[in-house]
PDB file of C-alpha atoms in Angstrom:
ATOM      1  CA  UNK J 856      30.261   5.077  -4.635  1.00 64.00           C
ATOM      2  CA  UNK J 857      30.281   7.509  -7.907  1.00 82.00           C
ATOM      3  CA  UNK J 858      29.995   4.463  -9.606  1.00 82.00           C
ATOM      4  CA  UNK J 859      27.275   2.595  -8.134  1.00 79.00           C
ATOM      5  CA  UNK J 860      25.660   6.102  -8.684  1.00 84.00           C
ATOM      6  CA  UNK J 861      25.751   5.836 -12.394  1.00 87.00           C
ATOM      7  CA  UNK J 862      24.695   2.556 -12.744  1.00 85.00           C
ATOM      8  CA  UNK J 863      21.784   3.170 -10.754  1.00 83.00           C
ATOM      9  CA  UNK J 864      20.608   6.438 -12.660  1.00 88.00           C
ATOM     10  CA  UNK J 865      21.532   4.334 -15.814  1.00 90.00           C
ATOM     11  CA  UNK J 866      18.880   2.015 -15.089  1.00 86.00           C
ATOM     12  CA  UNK J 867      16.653   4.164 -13.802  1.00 87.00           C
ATOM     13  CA  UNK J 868      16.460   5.834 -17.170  1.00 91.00           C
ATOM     14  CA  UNK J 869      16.175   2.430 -18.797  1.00 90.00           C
ATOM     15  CA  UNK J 870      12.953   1.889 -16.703  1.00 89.00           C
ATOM     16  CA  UNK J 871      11.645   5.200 -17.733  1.00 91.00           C
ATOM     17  CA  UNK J 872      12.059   4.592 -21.587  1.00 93.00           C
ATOM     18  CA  UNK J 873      10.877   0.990 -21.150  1.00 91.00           C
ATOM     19  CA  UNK J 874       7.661   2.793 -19.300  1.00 92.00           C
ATOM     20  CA  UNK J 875       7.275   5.297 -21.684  1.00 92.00           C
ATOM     21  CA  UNK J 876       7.421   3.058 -24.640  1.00 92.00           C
ATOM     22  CA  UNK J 877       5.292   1.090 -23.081  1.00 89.00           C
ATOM     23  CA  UNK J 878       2.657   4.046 -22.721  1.00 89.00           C
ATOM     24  CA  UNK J 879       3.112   5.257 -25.957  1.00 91.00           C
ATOM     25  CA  UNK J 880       2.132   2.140 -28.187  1.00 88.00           C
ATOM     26  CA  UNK J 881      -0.626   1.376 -25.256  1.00 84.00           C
ATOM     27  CA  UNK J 882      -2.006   4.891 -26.021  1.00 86.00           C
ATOM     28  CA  UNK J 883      -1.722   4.433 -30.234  1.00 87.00           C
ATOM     29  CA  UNK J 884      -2.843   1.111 -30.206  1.00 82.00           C
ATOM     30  CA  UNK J 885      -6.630   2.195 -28.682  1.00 82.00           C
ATOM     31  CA  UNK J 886      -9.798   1.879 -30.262  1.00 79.00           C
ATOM     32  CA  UNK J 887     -13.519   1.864 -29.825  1.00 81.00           C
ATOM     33  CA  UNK J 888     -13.932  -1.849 -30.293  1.00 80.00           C
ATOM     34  CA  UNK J 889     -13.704  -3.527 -26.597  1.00 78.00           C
ATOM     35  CA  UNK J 890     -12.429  -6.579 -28.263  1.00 80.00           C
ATOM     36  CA  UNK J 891      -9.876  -5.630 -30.435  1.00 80.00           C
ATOM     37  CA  UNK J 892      -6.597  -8.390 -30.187  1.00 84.00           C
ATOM     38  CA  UNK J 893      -3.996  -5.536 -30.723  1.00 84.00           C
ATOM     39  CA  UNK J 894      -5.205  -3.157 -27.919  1.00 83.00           C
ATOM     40  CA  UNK J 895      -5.851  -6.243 -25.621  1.00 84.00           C
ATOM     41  CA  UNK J 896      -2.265  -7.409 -26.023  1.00 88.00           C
ATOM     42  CA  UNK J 897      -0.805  -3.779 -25.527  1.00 86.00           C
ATOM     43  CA  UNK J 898      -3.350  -3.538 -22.345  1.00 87.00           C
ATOM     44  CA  UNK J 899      -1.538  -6.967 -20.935  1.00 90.00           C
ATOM     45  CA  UNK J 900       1.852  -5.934 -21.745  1.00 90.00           C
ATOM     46  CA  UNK J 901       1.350  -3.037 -19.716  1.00 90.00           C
ATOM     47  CA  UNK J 902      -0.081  -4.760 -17.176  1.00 92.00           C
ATOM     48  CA  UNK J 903       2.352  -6.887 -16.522  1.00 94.00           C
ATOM     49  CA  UNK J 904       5.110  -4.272 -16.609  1.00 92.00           C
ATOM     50  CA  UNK J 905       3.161  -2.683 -13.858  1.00 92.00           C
ATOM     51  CA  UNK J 906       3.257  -6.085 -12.141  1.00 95.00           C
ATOM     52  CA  UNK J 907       7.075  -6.100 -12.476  1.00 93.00           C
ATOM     53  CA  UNK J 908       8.032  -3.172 -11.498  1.00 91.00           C
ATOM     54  CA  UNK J 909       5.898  -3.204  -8.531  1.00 91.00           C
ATOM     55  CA  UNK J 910       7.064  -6.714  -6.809  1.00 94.00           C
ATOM     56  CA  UNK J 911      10.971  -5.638  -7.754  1.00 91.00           C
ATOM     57  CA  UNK J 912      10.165  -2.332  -5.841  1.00 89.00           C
ATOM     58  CA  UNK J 913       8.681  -3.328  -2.993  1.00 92.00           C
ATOM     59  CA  UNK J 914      11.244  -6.287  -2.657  1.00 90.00           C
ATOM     60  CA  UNK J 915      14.094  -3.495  -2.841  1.00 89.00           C
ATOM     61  CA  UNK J 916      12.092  -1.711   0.195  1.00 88.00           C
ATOM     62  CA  UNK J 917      12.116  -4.611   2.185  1.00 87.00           C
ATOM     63  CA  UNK J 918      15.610  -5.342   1.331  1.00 88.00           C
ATOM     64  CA  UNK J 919      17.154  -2.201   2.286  1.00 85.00           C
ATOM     65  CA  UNK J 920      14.227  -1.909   5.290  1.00 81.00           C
ATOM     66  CA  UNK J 921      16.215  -5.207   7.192  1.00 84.00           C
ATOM     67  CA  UNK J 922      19.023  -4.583   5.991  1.00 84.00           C
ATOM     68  CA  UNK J 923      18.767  -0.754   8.117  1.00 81.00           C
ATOM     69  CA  UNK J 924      17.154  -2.697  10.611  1.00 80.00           C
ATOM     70  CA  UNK J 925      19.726  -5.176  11.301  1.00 83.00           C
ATOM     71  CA  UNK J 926      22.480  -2.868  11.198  1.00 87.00           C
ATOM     72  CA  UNK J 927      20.925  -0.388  13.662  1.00 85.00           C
ATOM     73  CA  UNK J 928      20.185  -1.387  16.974  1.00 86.00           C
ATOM     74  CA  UNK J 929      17.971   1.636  16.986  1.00 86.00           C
ATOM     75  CA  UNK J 930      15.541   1.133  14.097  1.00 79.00           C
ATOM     76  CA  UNK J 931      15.348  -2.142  14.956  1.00 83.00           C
ATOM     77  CA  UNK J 932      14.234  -1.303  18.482  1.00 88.00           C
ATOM     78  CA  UNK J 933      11.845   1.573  16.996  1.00 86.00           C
ATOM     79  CA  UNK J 934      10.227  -1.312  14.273  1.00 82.00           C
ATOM     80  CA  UNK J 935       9.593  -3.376  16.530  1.00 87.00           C
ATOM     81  CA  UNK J 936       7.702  -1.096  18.632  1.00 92.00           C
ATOM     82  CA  UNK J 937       5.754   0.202  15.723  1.00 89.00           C
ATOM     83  CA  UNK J 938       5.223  -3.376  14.482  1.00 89.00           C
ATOM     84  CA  UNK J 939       3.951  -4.341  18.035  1.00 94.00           C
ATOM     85  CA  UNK J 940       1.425  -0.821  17.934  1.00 94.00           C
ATOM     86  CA  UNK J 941       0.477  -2.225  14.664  1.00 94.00           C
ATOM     87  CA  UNK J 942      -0.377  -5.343  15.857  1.00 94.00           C
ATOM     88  CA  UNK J 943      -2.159  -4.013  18.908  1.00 96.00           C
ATOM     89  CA  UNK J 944      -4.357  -2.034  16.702  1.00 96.00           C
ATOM     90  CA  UNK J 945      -5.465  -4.766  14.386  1.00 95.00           C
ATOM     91  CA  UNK J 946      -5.989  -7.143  17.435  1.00 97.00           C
ATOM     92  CA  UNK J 947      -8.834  -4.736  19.119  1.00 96.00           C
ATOM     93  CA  UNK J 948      -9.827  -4.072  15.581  1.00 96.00           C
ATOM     94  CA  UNK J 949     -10.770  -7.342  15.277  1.00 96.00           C
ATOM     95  CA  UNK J 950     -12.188  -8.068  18.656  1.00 96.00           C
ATOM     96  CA  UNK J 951     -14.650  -5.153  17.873  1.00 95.00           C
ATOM     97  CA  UNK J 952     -15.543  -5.894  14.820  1.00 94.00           C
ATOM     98  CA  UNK J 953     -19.157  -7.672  14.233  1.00 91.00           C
ATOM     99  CA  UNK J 954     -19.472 -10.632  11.416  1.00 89.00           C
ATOM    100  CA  UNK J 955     -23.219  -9.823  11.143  1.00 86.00           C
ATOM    101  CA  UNK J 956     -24.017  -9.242   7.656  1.00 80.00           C
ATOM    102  CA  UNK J 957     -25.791  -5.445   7.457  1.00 78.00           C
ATOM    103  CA  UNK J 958     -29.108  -5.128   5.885  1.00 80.00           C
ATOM    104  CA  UNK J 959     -29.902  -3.275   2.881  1.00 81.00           C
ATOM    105  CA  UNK J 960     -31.534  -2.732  -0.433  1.00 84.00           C
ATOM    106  CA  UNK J 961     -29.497  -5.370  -2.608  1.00 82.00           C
ATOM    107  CA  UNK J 962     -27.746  -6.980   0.224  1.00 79.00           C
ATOM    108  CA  UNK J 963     -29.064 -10.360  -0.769  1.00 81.00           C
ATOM    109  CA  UNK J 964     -27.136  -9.675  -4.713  1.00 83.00           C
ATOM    110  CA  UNK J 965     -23.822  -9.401  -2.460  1.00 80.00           C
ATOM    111  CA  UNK J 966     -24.809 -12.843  -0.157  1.00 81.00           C
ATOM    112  CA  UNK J 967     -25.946 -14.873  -3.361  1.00 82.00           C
ATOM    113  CA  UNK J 968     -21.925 -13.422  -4.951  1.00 85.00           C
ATOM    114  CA  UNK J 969     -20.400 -15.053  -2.168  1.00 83.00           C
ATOM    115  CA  UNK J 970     -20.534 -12.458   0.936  1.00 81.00           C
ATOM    116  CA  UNK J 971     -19.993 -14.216   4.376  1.00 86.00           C
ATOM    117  CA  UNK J 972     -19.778 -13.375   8.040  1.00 87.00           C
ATOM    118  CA  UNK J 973     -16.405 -13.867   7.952  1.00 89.00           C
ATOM    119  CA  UNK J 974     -15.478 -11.433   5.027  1.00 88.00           C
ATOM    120  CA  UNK J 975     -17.922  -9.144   6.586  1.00 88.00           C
ATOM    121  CA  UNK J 976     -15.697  -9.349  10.142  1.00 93.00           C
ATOM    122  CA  UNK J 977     -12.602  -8.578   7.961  1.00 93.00           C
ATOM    123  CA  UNK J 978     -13.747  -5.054   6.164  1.00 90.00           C
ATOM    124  CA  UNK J 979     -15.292  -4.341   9.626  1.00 92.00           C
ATOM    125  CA  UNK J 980     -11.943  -4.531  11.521  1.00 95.00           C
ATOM    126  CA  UNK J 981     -10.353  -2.931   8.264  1.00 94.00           C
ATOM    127  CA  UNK J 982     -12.656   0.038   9.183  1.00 94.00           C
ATOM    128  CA  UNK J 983     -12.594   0.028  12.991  1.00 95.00           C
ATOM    129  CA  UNK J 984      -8.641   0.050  12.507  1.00 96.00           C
ATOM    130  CA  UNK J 985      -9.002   3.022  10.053  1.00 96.00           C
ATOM    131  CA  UNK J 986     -11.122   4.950  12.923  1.00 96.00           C
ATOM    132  CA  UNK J 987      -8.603   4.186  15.633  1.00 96.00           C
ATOM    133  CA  UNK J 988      -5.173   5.301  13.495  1.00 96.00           C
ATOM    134  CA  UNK J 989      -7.404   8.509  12.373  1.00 97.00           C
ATOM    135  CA  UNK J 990      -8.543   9.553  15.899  1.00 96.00           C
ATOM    136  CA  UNK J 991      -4.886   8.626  16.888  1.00 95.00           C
ATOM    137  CA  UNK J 992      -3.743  10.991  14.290  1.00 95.00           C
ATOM    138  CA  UNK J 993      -5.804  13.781  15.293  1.00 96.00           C
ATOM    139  CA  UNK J 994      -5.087  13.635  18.933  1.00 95.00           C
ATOM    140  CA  UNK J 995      -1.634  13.699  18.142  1.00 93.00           C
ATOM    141  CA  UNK J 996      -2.205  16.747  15.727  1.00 94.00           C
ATOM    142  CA  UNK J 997      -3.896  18.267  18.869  1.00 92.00           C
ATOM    143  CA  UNK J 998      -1.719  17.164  21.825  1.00 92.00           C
ATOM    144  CA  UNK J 999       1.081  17.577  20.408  1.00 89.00           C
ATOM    145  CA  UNK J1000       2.451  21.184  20.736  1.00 88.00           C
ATOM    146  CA  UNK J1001       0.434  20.983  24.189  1.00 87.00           C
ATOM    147  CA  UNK J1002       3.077  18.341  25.101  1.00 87.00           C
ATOM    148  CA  UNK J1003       6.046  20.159  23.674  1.00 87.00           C
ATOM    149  CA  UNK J1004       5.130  23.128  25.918  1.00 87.00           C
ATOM    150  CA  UNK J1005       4.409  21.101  29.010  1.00 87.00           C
ATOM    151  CA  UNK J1006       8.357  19.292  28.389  1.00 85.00           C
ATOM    152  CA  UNK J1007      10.041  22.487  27.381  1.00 80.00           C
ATOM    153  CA  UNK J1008       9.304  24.348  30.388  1.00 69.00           C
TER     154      UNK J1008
END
């Protein structure tokens, strides 16, 4: 285990001086001119290092999420649950949510870009599934030491 330790702060510190390198010439390498190749290039390299370390991270979460998962009985029985809550939510999100298109100054800039009903449905239930985990969050804020009193006693 003390070795699989090292490695991993090892390379850990190799992602932090690749990063900071990366940051560094990024940050010496600006100028005024919008167009300049150099800048451009150290924008995209940065970019894409961003890119990387980003899909190998969440890919490691996943990876280590199952793997807990499917050597717990119990976190797989509470993920489930929570993945079946989750669901639940987006569902009535959805049914609730209305694909007419809202009127206002400089709607019709948004339609002629390529806004439809269906896009307009989407961010609806995106918002309508916001409001429902956020009044779910305050209740529980609220209720909860209520409930811990009522079970305690």
């Amino acid at each position: 285990m003390e070795k699989i330790s090292k490695i991993i702060t090892i390379v850990l510190w190799a992602l932090i001086i690749v990063s900071a390198i990366l940051v560094v010439s990024l940050v010496a390498n600006l100028s005024e001119n919008d167009a300049d190749p150099t800048m451009l290039s150290w924008i995209n390299a940065n970019l894409i290092w961003v890119y990387i370390l980003g899909i190998i991270g969440a890919g490691i979460a996943v990876f280590f999420a199952l793997f807990h998962t499917l050597t717990n009985k119990q976190a797989a029985k509470s993920g489930l649950i929570s993945l079946l809550f989750m669901g639940t939510v987006a569902i009535i999100a959805y049914v609730l949510a209305s694909p007419e298109i809202p009127r206002f100054i400089g709607v019709d800039k948004f339609i002629a870009e390529g806004l439809t009903s269906s896009t307009i449905k989407l961010v609806d239930a995106g918002l309508i599934a916001t409001y429902i985990l956020f009044g779910i969050a305050v209740l529980s804020i609220i209720l909860g030491p209520v409930i811990r009193l009522v079970y305690n006693k």
